[in-house]
Coordinates of C-alpha atoms in Angstrom, one line a residue:
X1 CA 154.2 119.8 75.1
X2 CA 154.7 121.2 71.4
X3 CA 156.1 124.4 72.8
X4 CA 158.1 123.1 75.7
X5 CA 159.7 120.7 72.2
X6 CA 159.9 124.1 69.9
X7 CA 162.3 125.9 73.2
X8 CA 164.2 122.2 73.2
X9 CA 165.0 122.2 69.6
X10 CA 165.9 125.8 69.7
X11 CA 168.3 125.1 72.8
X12 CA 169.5 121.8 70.6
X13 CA 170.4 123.8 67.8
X14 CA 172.3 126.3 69.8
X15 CA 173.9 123.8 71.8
X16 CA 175.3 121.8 68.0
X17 CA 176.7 124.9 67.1
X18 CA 178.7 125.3 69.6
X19 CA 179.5 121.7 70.6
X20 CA 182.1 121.0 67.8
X21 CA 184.5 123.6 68.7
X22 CA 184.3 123.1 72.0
X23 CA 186.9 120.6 73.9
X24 CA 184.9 118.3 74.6
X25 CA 183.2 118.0 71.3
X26 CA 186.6 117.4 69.5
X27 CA 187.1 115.1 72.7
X28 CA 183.9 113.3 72.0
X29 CA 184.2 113.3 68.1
X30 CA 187.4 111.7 68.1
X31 CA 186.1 108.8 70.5
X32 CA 183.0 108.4 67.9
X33 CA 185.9 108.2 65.1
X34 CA 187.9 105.8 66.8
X35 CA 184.3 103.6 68.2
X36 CA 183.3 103.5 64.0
X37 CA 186.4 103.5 62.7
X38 CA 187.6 99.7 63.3
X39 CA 191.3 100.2 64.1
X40 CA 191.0 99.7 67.8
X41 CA 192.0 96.4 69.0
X42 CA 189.1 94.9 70.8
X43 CA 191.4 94.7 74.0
X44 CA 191.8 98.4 73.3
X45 CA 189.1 100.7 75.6
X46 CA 187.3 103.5 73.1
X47 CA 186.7 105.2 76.0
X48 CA 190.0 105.3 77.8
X49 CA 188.9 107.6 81.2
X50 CA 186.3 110.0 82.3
X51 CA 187.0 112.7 80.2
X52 CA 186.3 110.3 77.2
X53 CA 183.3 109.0 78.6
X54 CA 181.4 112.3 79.8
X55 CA 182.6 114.1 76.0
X56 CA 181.3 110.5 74.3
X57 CA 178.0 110.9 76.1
X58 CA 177.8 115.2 75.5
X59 CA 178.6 114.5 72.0
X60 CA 176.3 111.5 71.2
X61 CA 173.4 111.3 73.5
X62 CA 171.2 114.4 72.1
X63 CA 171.5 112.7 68.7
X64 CA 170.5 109.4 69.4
X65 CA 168.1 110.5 72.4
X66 CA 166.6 112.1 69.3
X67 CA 166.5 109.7 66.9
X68 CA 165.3 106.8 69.1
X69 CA 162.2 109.7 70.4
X70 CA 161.5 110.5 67.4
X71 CA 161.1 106.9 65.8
X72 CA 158.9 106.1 69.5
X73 CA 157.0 109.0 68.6
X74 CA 156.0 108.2 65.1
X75 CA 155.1 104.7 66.5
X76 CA 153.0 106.2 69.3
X77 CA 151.3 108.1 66.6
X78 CA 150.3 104.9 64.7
X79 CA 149.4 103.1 67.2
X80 CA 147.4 105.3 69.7
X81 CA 146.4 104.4 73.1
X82 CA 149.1 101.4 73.3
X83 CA 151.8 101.9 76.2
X84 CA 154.4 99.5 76.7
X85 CA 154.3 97.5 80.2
X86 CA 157.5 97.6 80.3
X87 CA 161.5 98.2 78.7
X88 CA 164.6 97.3 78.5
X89 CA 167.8 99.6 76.7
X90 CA 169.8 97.0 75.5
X91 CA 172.1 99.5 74.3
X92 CA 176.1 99.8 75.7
X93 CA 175.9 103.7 75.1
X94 CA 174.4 106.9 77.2
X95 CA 170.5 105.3 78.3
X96 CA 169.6 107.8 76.1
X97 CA 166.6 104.8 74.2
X98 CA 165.3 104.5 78.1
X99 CA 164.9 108.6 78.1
X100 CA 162.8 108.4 75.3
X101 CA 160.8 105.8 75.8
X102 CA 160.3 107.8 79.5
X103 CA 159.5 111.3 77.2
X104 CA 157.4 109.6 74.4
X105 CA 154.9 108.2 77.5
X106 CA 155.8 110.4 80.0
X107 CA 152.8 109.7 82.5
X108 CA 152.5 106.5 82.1
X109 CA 152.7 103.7 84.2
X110 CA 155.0 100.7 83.5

């Protein structure tokens, strides 16, 4: 697993680099921008078609598929041998917390 991680990162990083230059990078940076921002009405979609949403969901869900793994991991780590019965992303974004929870205890059964 350490290497197949070591070939992901290196794919990651490659993939970063080029994302912000690329159209749907600037697509997906500006619907981050307007999401955080607080000037869209609440009647206002963020997202506004398809284009938005698949650029919101190239530009965001590596990060926060990421963050949320790497937060499950050092949890597994503490706590070894526990595996949850079950989960629930009660996130609005990508599923990219119900991916990692699916990577961290790959294997196991829920």
């Amino acid at each position: 697993m350490p290497g197949e991680w070591c070939c992901f990162a290196a794919q990651r990083a490659r993939w970063v680099a080029r994302r912000d230059s690329a159209p749907a990078g600037r697509v997906g940076r500006r619907a981050v921008d307007r999401q955080l921002s607080g000037d869209t009405p609440t009647e206002t979609p963020i997202l506004r078609d398809r284009a938005d949403v698949a650029a919101y969901a190239a530009y965001r869900m590596p990060a926060t598929f990421e963050a949320v793994r790497s937060a499950l991991e050092a949890f597994a780590d503490a706590v070894p041998g526990w595996v949850p019965r079950d989960h629930t992303d009660v996130g609005g974004g990508t599923g990219a917390a119900a991916w990692a929870v699916g990577d961290v205890w790959a294997g196991s059964a829920p």
